[in-house]
mmCIF file with all atom_site columns, C-alpha atoms in Angstrom:
data_model
loop_
_atom_site.group_PDB
_atom_site.id
_atom_site.type_symbol
_atom_site.label_atom_id
_atom_site.label_alt_id
_atom_site.label_comp_id
_atom_site.label_asym_id
_atom_site.label_entity_id
_atom_site.label_seq_id
_atom_site.pdbx_PDB_ins_code
_atom_site.Cartn_x
_atom_site.Cartn_y
_atom_site.Cartn_z
_atom_site.occupancy
_atom_site.B_iso_or_equiv
_atom_site.pdbx_formal_charge
_atom_site.auth_seq_id
_atom_site.auth_comp_id
_atom_site.auth_asym_id
_atom_site.auth_atom_id
_atom_site.pdbx_PDB_model_num
ATOM 1   C CA . UNK A 1 1   ? 16.570  -1.186  10.741  1.00 0.00 ? 1   UNK A CA 1
ATOM 2   C CA . UNK A 1 2   ? 13.302  -2.087  7.643   1.00 0.00 ? 2   UNK A CA 1
ATOM 3   C CA . UNK A 1 3   ? 11.068  0.822   7.549   1.00 0.00 ? 3   UNK A CA 1
ATOM 4   C CA . UNK A 1 4   ? 7.384   1.038   5.794   1.00 0.00 ? 4   UNK A CA 1
ATOM 5   C CA . UNK A 1 5   ? 5.342   3.700   4.933   1.00 0.00 ? 5   UNK A CA 1
ATOM 6   C CA . UNK A 1 6   ? 1.845   4.150   5.693   1.00 0.00 ? 6   UNK A CA 1
ATOM 7   C CA . UNK A 1 7   ? -0.532  6.760   4.724   1.00 0.00 ? 7   UNK A CA 1
ATOM 8   C CA . UNK A 1 8   ? -4.203  6.709   4.860   1.00 0.00 ? 8   UNK A CA 1
ATOM 9   C CA . UNK A 1 9   ? -5.326  9.374   2.871   1.00 0.00 ? 9   UNK A CA 1
ATOM 10  C CA . UNK A 1 10  ? -8.639  10.828  3.367   1.00 0.00 ? 10  UNK A CA 1
ATOM 11  C CA . UNK A 1 11  ? -9.238  15.204  4.221   1.00 0.00 ? 11  UNK A CA 1
ATOM 12  C CA . UNK A 1 12  ? -11.749 13.677  7.263   1.00 0.00 ? 12  UNK A CA 1
ATOM 13  C CA . UNK A 1 13  ? -9.444  11.631  9.128   1.00 0.00 ? 13  UNK A CA 1
ATOM 14  C CA . UNK A 1 14  ? -6.932  14.219  8.082   1.00 0.00 ? 14  UNK A CA 1
ATOM 15  C CA . UNK A 1 15  ? -8.472  16.418  10.047  1.00 0.00 ? 15  UNK A CA 1
ATOM 16  C CA . UNK A 1 16  ? -9.682  14.584  12.599  1.00 0.00 ? 16  UNK A CA 1
ATOM 17  C CA . UNK A 1 17  ? -13.432 14.345  11.878  1.00 0.00 ? 17  UNK A CA 1
ATOM 18  C CA . UNK A 1 18  ? -12.771 10.215  12.168  1.00 0.00 ? 18  UNK A CA 1
ATOM 19  C CA . UNK A 1 19  ? -10.043 8.124   13.487  1.00 0.00 ? 19  UNK A CA 1
ATOM 20  C CA . UNK A 1 20  ? -8.002  6.339   11.421  1.00 0.00 ? 20  UNK A CA 1
ATOM 21  C CA . UNK A 1 21  ? -9.116  2.752   11.095  1.00 0.00 ? 21  UNK A CA 1
ATOM 22  C CA . UNK A 1 22  ? -7.886  2.521   7.287   1.00 0.00 ? 22  UNK A CA 1
ATOM 23  C CA . UNK A 1 23  ? -4.524  3.255   8.975   1.00 0.00 ? 23  UNK A CA 1
ATOM 24  C CA . UNK A 1 24  ? -4.431  1.294   11.631  1.00 0.00 ? 24  UNK A CA 1
ATOM 25  C CA . UNK A 1 25  ? -5.798  -2.035  9.540   1.00 0.00 ? 25  UNK A CA 1
ATOM 26  C CA . UNK A 1 26  ? -2.169  -1.693  7.248   1.00 0.00 ? 26  UNK A CA 1
ATOM 27  C CA . UNK A 1 27  ? -0.220  -1.805  10.361  1.00 0.00 ? 27  UNK A CA 1
ATOM 28  C CA . UNK A 1 28  ? -2.411  -4.025  11.652  1.00 0.00 ? 28  UNK A CA 1
ATOM 29  C CA . UNK A 1 29  ? -1.713  -7.177  8.234   1.00 0.00 ? 29  UNK A CA 1
ATOM 30  C CA . UNK A 1 30  ? 2.058   -6.198  8.201   1.00 0.00 ? 30  UNK A CA 1
ATOM 31  C CA . UNK A 1 31  ? 2.168   -7.078  11.473  1.00 0.00 ? 31  UNK A CA 1
ATOM 32  C CA . UNK A 1 32  ? 0.647   -10.184 10.748  1.00 0.00 ? 32  UNK A CA 1
ATOM 33  C CA . UNK A 1 33  ? 2.081   -11.360 7.241   1.00 0.00 ? 33  UNK A CA 1
ATOM 34  C CA . UNK A 1 34  ? 6.192   -10.018 8.539   1.00 0.00 ? 34  UNK A CA 1
ATOM 35  C CA . UNK A 1 35  ? 8.509   -12.288 9.995   1.00 0.00 ? 35  UNK A CA 1
ATOM 36  C CA . UNK A 1 36  ? 10.692  -9.777  9.545   1.00 0.00 ? 36  UNK A CA 1
ATOM 37  C CA . UNK A 1 37  ? 11.146  -7.353  12.134  1.00 0.00 ? 37  UNK A CA 1
ATOM 38  C CA . UNK A 1 38  ? 10.041  -3.247  11.274  1.00 0.00 ? 38  UNK A CA 1
ATOM 39  C CA . UNK A 1 39  ? 9.334   0.727   11.852  1.00 0.00 ? 39  UNK A CA 1
ATOM 40  C CA . UNK A 1 40  ? 6.243   1.741   10.441  1.00 0.00 ? 40  UNK A CA 1
ATOM 41  C CA . UNK A 1 41  ? 6.664   5.462   8.933   1.00 0.00 ? 41  UNK A CA 1
ATOM 42  C CA . UNK A 1 42  ? 2.488   6.540   9.241   1.00 0.00 ? 42  UNK A CA 1
ATOM 43  C CA . UNK A 1 43  ? 1.129   9.495   7.926   1.00 0.00 ? 43  UNK A CA 1
ATOM 44  C CA . UNK A 1 44  ? -2.142  10.271  7.510   1.00 0.00 ? 44  UNK A CA 1
ATOM 45  C CA . UNK A 1 45  ? -2.995  13.206  4.371   1.00 0.00 ? 45  UNK A CA 1
ATOM 46  C CA . UNK A 1 46  ? -5.929  14.951  3.135   1.00 0.00 ? 46  UNK A CA 1
ATOM 47  C CA . UNK A 1 47  ? -6.500  14.204  -0.434  1.00 0.00 ? 47  UNK A CA 1
ATOM 48  C CA . UNK A 1 48  ? -4.696  17.079  -2.087  1.00 0.00 ? 48  UNK A CA 1
ATOM 49  C CA . UNK A 1 49  ? -2.011  15.249  -4.644  1.00 0.00 ? 49  UNK A CA 1
ATOM 50  C CA . UNK A 1 50  ? 0.844   17.941  -3.977  1.00 0.00 ? 50  UNK A CA 1
ATOM 51  C CA . UNK A 1 51  ? 0.129   16.764  -0.132  1.00 0.00 ? 51  UNK A CA 1
ATOM 52  C CA . UNK A 1 52  ? 0.754   13.134  -1.161  1.00 0.00 ? 52  UNK A CA 1
ATOM 53  C CA . UNK A 1 53  ? 2.890   13.239  -3.128  1.00 0.00 ? 53  UNK A CA 1
ATOM 54  C CA . UNK A 1 54  ? 5.475   15.046  -1.206  1.00 0.00 ? 54  UNK A CA 1
ATOM 55  C CA . UNK A 1 55  ? 5.085   12.761  1.906   1.00 0.00 ? 55  UNK A CA 1
ATOM 56  C CA . UNK A 1 56  ? 5.449   10.013  -0.823  1.00 0.00 ? 56  UNK A CA 1
ATOM 57  C CA . UNK A 1 57  ? 8.398   11.168  -1.962  1.00 0.00 ? 57  UNK A CA 1
ATOM 58  C CA . UNK A 1 58  ? 9.376   11.883  2.038   1.00 0.00 ? 58  UNK A CA 1
ATOM 59  C CA . UNK A 1 59  ? 9.014   8.838   3.221   1.00 0.00 ? 59  UNK A CA 1
ATOM 60  C CA . UNK A 1 60  ? 10.366  7.371   -0.268  1.00 0.00 ? 60  UNK A CA 1
ATOM 61  C CA . UNK A 1 61  ? 13.715  8.433   1.116   1.00 0.00 ? 61  UNK A CA 1
ATOM 62  C CA . UNK A 1 62  ? 13.463  5.729   3.752   1.00 0.00 ? 62  UNK A CA 1
ATOM 63  C CA . UNK A 1 63  ? 10.899  3.201   3.681   1.00 0.00 ? 63  UNK A CA 1
ATOM 64  C CA . UNK A 1 64  ? 11.213  -0.255  0.758   1.00 0.00 ? 64  UNK A CA 1
ATOM 65  C CA . UNK A 1 65  ? 7.405   -0.266  1.074   1.00 0.00 ? 65  UNK A CA 1
ATOM 66  C CA . UNK A 1 66  ? 5.242   2.508   1.004   1.00 0.00 ? 66  UNK A CA 1
ATOM 67  C CA . UNK A 1 67  ? 1.375   1.604   1.437   1.00 0.00 ? 67  UNK A CA 1
ATOM 68  C CA . UNK A 1 68  ? -1.497  4.076   0.426   1.00 0.00 ? 68  UNK A CA 1
ATOM 69  C CA . UNK A 1 69  ? -5.306  3.585   2.014   1.00 0.00 ? 69  UNK A CA 1
ATOM 70  C CA . UNK A 1 70  ? -8.063  5.835   0.501   1.00 0.00 ? 70  UNK A CA 1
ATOM 71  C CA . UNK A 1 71  ? -8.256  7.708   -2.783  1.00 0.00 ? 71  UNK A CA 1
ATOM 72  C CA . UNK A 1 72  ? -8.846  5.404   -4.785  1.00 0.00 ? 72  UNK A CA 1
ATOM 73  C CA . UNK A 1 73  ? -11.814 6.003   -6.273  1.00 0.00 ? 73  UNK A CA 1
ATOM 74  C CA . UNK A 1 74  ? -13.756 7.481   -9.092  1.00 0.00 ? 74  UNK A CA 1
ATOM 75  C CA . UNK A 1 75  ? -14.598 11.128  -6.610  1.00 0.00 ? 75  UNK A CA 1
ATOM 76  C CA . UNK A 1 76  ? -13.349 13.814  -7.666  1.00 0.00 ? 76  UNK A CA 1
ATOM 77  C CA . UNK A 1 77  ? -11.151 14.413  -4.628  1.00 0.00 ? 77  UNK A CA 1
ATOM 78  C CA . UNK A 1 78  ? -9.970  11.074  -5.041  1.00 0.00 ? 78  UNK A CA 1
ATOM 79  C CA . UNK A 1 79  ? -6.112  11.755  -6.634  1.00 0.00 ? 79  UNK A CA 1
ATOM 80  C CA . UNK A 1 80  ? -4.077  9.034   -4.989  1.00 0.00 ? 80  UNK A CA 1
ATOM 81  C CA . UNK A 1 81  ? -3.133  6.883   -8.322  1.00 0.00 ? 81  UNK A CA 1
ATOM 82  C CA . UNK A 1 82  ? -2.299  10.410  -10.033 1.00 0.00 ? 82  UNK A CA 1
ATOM 83  C CA . UNK A 1 83  ? -0.157  11.087  -7.288  1.00 0.00 ? 83  UNK A CA 1
ATOM 84  C CA . UNK A 1 84  ? 1.844   7.673   -7.505  1.00 0.00 ? 84  UNK A CA 1
ATOM 85  C CA . UNK A 1 85  ? 1.811   8.058   -10.577 1.00 0.00 ? 85  UNK A CA 1
ATOM 86  C CA . UNK A 1 86  ? 3.961   11.514  -10.195 1.00 0.00 ? 86  UNK A CA 1
ATOM 87  C CA . UNK A 1 87  ? 6.685   10.271  -8.349  1.00 0.00 ? 87  UNK A CA 1
ATOM 88  C CA . UNK A 1 88  ? 6.858   7.134   -9.616  1.00 0.00 ? 88  UNK A CA 1
ATOM 89  C CA . UNK A 1 89  ? 9.722   5.856   -12.308 1.00 0.00 ? 89  UNK A CA 1
ATOM 90  C CA . UNK A 1 90  ? 7.779   2.688   -13.034 1.00 0.00 ? 90  UNK A CA 1
ATOM 91  C CA . UNK A 1 91  ? 4.373   1.735   -12.496 1.00 0.00 ? 91  UNK A CA 1
ATOM 92  C CA . UNK A 1 92  ? 3.669   -1.235  -11.386 1.00 0.00 ? 92  UNK A CA 1
ATOM 93  C CA . UNK A 1 93  ? -0.189  -2.037  -13.497 1.00 0.00 ? 93  UNK A CA 1
ATOM 94  C CA . UNK A 1 94  ? -0.331  -5.574  -12.191 1.00 0.00 ? 94  UNK A CA 1
ATOM 95  C CA . UNK A 1 95  ? -0.714  -4.646  -8.579  1.00 0.00 ? 95  UNK A CA 1
ATOM 96  C CA . UNK A 1 96  ? -4.155  -2.921  -9.486  1.00 0.00 ? 96  UNK A CA 1
ATOM 97  C CA . UNK A 1 97  ? -5.214  -5.451  -11.870 1.00 0.00 ? 97  UNK A CA 1
ATOM 98  C CA . UNK A 1 98  ? -4.865  -8.118  -9.568  1.00 0.00 ? 98  UNK A CA 1
ATOM 99  C CA . UNK A 1 99  ? -6.624  -6.233  -6.453  1.00 0.00 ? 99  UNK A CA 1
ATOM 100 C CA . UNK A 1 100 ? -9.581  -5.724  -8.880  1.00 0.00 ? 100 UNK A CA 1
ATOM 101 C CA . UNK A 1 101 ? -9.813  -8.836  -9.733  1.00 0.00 ? 101 UNK A CA 1
ATOM 102 C CA . UNK A 1 102 ? -10.264 -10.080 -6.952  1.00 0.00 ? 102 UNK A CA 1
ATOM 103 C CA . UNK A 1 103 ? -12.524 -7.748  -5.437  1.00 0.00 ? 103 UNK A CA 1
ATOM 104 C CA . UNK A 1 104 ? -14.763 -7.585  -8.416  1.00 0.00 ? 104 UNK A CA 1
ATOM 105 C CA . UNK A 1 105 ? -15.600 -11.268 -6.043  1.00 0.00 ? 105 UNK A CA 1
ATOM 106 C CA . UNK A 1 106 ? -17.168 -9.512  -3.753  1.00 0.00 ? 106 UNK A CA 1
ATOM 107 C CA . UNK A 1 107 ? -18.277 -5.895  -5.290  1.00 0.00 ? 107 UNK A CA 1
ATOM 108 C CA . UNK A 1 108 ? -19.334 -5.527  -8.901  1.00 0.00 ? 108 UNK A CA 1
ATOM 109 C CA . UNK A 1 109 ? -18.325 -1.361  -7.891  1.00 0.00 ? 109 UNK A CA 1
ATOM 110 C CA . UNK A 1 110 ? -14.770 -3.149  -8.083  1.00 0.00 ? 110 UNK A CA 1
ATOM 111 C CA . UNK A 1 111 ? -14.551 -1.651  -12.009 1.00 0.00 ? 111 UNK A CA 1
ATOM 112 C CA . UNK A 1 112 ? -14.691 1.679   -10.382 1.00 0.00 ? 112 UNK A CA 1
ATOM 113 C CA . UNK A 1 113 ? -11.905 0.989   -7.936  1.00 0.00 ? 113 UNK A CA 1
ATOM 114 C CA . UNK A 1 114 ? -8.338  2.803   -9.762  1.00 0.00 ? 114 UNK A CA 1
ATOM 115 C CA . UNK A 1 115 ? -5.606  0.514   -7.485  1.00 0.00 ? 115 UNK A CA 1
ATOM 116 C CA . UNK A 1 116 ? -2.792  0.828   -8.755  1.00 0.00 ? 116 UNK A CA 1
ATOM 117 C CA . UNK A 1 117 ? 1.280   0.436   -7.453  1.00 0.00 ? 117 UNK A CA 1
ATOM 118 C CA . UNK A 1 118 ? 4.878   1.989   -8.923  1.00 0.00 ? 118 UNK A CA 1
ATOM 119 C CA . UNK A 1 119 ? 8.962   1.779   -8.137  1.00 0.00 ? 119 UNK A CA 1
ATOM 120 C CA . UNK A 1 120 ? 10.181  5.200   -6.857  1.00 0.00 ? 120 UNK A CA 1
ATOM 121 C CA . UNK A 1 121 ? 14.046  4.427   -6.043  1.00 0.00 ? 121 UNK A CA 1
ATOM 122 C CA . UNK A 1 122 ? 14.403  1.753   -3.959  1.00 0.00 ? 122 UNK A CA 1
ATOM 123 C CA . UNK A 1 123 ? 10.456  1.909   -3.034  1.00 0.00 ? 123 UNK A CA 1
ATOM 124 C CA . UNK A 1 124 ? 7.767   0.362   -3.695  1.00 0.00 ? 124 UNK A CA 1
ATOM 125 C CA . UNK A 1 125 ? 3.816   2.102   -3.270  1.00 0.00 ? 125 UNK A CA 1
ATOM 126 C CA . UNK A 1 126 ? 1.094   0.420   -3.410  1.00 0.00 ? 126 UNK A CA 1
ATOM 127 C CA . UNK A 1 127 ? -2.754  2.323   -3.282  1.00 0.00 ? 127 UNK A CA 1
ATOM 128 C CA . UNK A 1 128 ? -4.221  0.190   -1.217  1.00 0.00 ? 128 UNK A CA 1
ATOM 129 C CA . UNK A 1 129 ? -8.519  0.918   -0.783  1.00 0.00 ? 129 UNK A CA 1
ATOM 130 C CA . UNK A 1 130 ? -10.019 2.643   2.263   1.00 0.00 ? 130 UNK A CA 1
ATOM 131 C CA . UNK A 1 131 ? -12.299 0.122   3.359   1.00 0.00 ? 131 UNK A CA 1
ATOM 132 C CA . UNK A 1 132 ? -10.290 -2.361  6.037   1.00 0.00 ? 132 UNK A CA 1
ATOM 133 C CA . UNK A 1 133 ? -12.573 -5.809  4.866   1.00 0.00 ? 133 UNK A CA 1
ATOM 134 C CA . UNK A 1 134 ? -11.244 -4.406  0.991   1.00 0.00 ? 134 UNK A CA 1
ATOM 135 C CA . UNK A 1 135 ? -7.644  -4.275  2.169   1.00 0.00 ? 135 UNK A CA 1
ATOM 136 C CA . UNK A 1 136 ? -6.673  -7.406  3.366   1.00 0.00 ? 136 UNK A CA 1
ATOM 137 C CA . UNK A 1 137 ? -8.702  -8.706  0.684   1.00 0.00 ? 137 UNK A CA 1
ATOM 138 C CA . UNK A 1 138 ? -6.205  -6.430  -1.415  1.00 0.00 ? 138 UNK A CA 1
ATOM 139 C CA . UNK A 1 139 ? -3.167  -7.245  0.588   1.00 0.00 ? 139 UNK A CA 1
ATOM 140 C CA . UNK A 1 140 ? -3.444  -10.075 0.359   1.00 0.00 ? 140 UNK A CA 1
ATOM 141 C CA . UNK A 1 141 ? -4.464  -10.883 -3.284  1.00 0.00 ? 141 UNK A CA 1
ATOM 142 C CA . UNK A 1 142 ? -1.390  -8.594  -3.987  1.00 0.00 ? 142 UNK A CA 1
ATOM 143 C CA . UNK A 1 143 ? 1.624   -9.576  -0.987  1.00 0.00 ? 143 UNK A CA 1
ATOM 144 C CA . UNK A 1 144 ? 3.662   -13.039 -2.150  1.00 0.00 ? 144 UNK A CA 1
ATOM 145 C CA . UNK A 1 145 ? 4.514   -10.720 -4.830  1.00 0.00 ? 145 UNK A CA 1
ATOM 146 C CA . UNK A 1 146 ? 5.364   -8.090  -2.552  1.00 0.00 ? 146 UNK A CA 1
ATOM 147 C CA . UNK A 1 147 ? 8.988   -8.924  -0.958  1.00 0.00 ? 147 UNK A CA 1
ATOM 148 C CA . UNK A 1 148 ? 10.488  -10.816 -4.103  1.00 0.00 ? 148 UNK A CA 1
ATOM 149 C CA . UNK A 1 149 ? 9.668   -6.977  -6.094  1.00 0.00 ? 149 UNK A CA 1
ATOM 150 C CA . UNK A 1 150 ? 11.623  -5.037  -3.195  1.00 0.00 ? 150 UNK A CA 1
ATOM 151 C CA . UNK A 1 151 ? 15.089  -7.505  -3.620  1.00 0.00 ? 151 UNK A CA 1
ATOM 152 C CA . UNK A 1 152 ? 14.310  -6.695  -7.286  1.00 0.00 ? 152 UNK A CA 1
ATOM 153 C CA . UNK A 1 153 ? 14.714  -3.135  -6.745  1.00 0.00 ? 153 UNK A CA 1
ATOM 154 C CA . UNK A 1 154 ? 17.697  -3.949  -4.473  1.00 0.00 ? 154 UNK A CA 1
ATOM 155 C CA . UNK A 1 155 ? 15.380  -3.167  -0.992  1.00 0.00 ? 155 UNK A CA 1
ATOM 156 C CA . UNK A 1 156 ? 16.426  -5.079  2.300   1.00 0.00 ? 156 UNK A CA 1
ATOM 157 C CA . UNK A 1 157 ? 15.236  -8.988  2.158   1.00 0.00 ? 157 UNK A CA 1
ATOM 158 C CA . UNK A 1 158 ? 11.796  -9.752  3.770   1.00 0.00 ? 158 UNK A CA 1
ATOM 159 C CA . UNK A 1 159 ? 10.719  -12.460 5.638   1.00 0.00 ? 159 UNK A CA 1
ATOM 160 C CA . UNK A 1 160 ? 7.177   -13.295 6.232   1.00 0.00 ? 160 UNK A CA 1
ATOM 161 C CA . UNK A 1 161 ? 5.777   -15.560 8.913   1.00 0.00 ? 161 UNK A CA 1
ATOM 162 C CA . UNK A 1 162 ? 4.550   -18.763 6.682   1.00 0.00 ? 162 UNK A CA 1
ATOM 163 C CA . UNK A 1 163 ? 1.804   -19.611 8.671   1.00 0.00 ? 163 UNK A CA 1
ATOM 164 C CA . UNK A 1 164 ? 0.271   -16.832 7.736   1.00 0.00 ? 164 UNK A CA 1
ATOM 165 C CA . UNK A 1 165 ? 1.435   -15.144 4.839   1.00 0.00 ? 165 UNK A CA 1
ATOM 166 C CA . UNK A 1 166 ? 3.659   -16.758 1.716   1.00 0.00 ? 166 UNK A CA 1
ATOM 167 C CA . UNK A 1 167 ? 6.316   -15.093 -0.306  1.00 0.00 ? 167 UNK A CA 1
ATOM 168 C CA . UNK A 1 168 ? 7.104   -16.112 -4.063  1.00 0.00 ? 168 UNK A CA 1
ATOM 169 C CA . UNK A 1 169 ? 10.808  -15.870 -5.090  1.00 0.00 ? 169 UNK A CA 1
ATOM 170 C CA . UNK A 1 170 ? 11.391  -17.650 -7.956  1.00 0.00 ? 170 UNK A CA 1
ATOM 171 C CA . UNK A 1 171 ? 13.632  -20.845 -7.634  1.00 0.00 ? 171 UNK A CA 1
#
């Protein structure tokens, strides 16, 4: 069974102060985009770098794709990119570059975002923003490259629902 990890990085959601809407938005989009059956491995963690790193390391042992939401801004507690860089062997800066480019079409504050992506063993780790609307805009922009990236790192073959998302694999 294909497994995909989702981590919402949020002090308030992890404390139960408010509902985890961003993480649920990612899961909904994954079901919209993927025809392949998959199981979601899910967590909500506070904006604590070491806790996030530990959860990423744990999840990366069983998932081919690990998507985080939140913690990518300039605030003092935003540490998701730092945690991602700490656990990855290879960084994939093109993902963050494209997400910022797309977001700039909607808000000038997209230049403050620090989304990134990297590879840990056979797992692609992707950092998304924390707002559901921005999650959709960013994930829609980068998702066509995700199945091929997972192919290249030795992960499972992901099949997209062609009517919702077209994966790009070079011939």
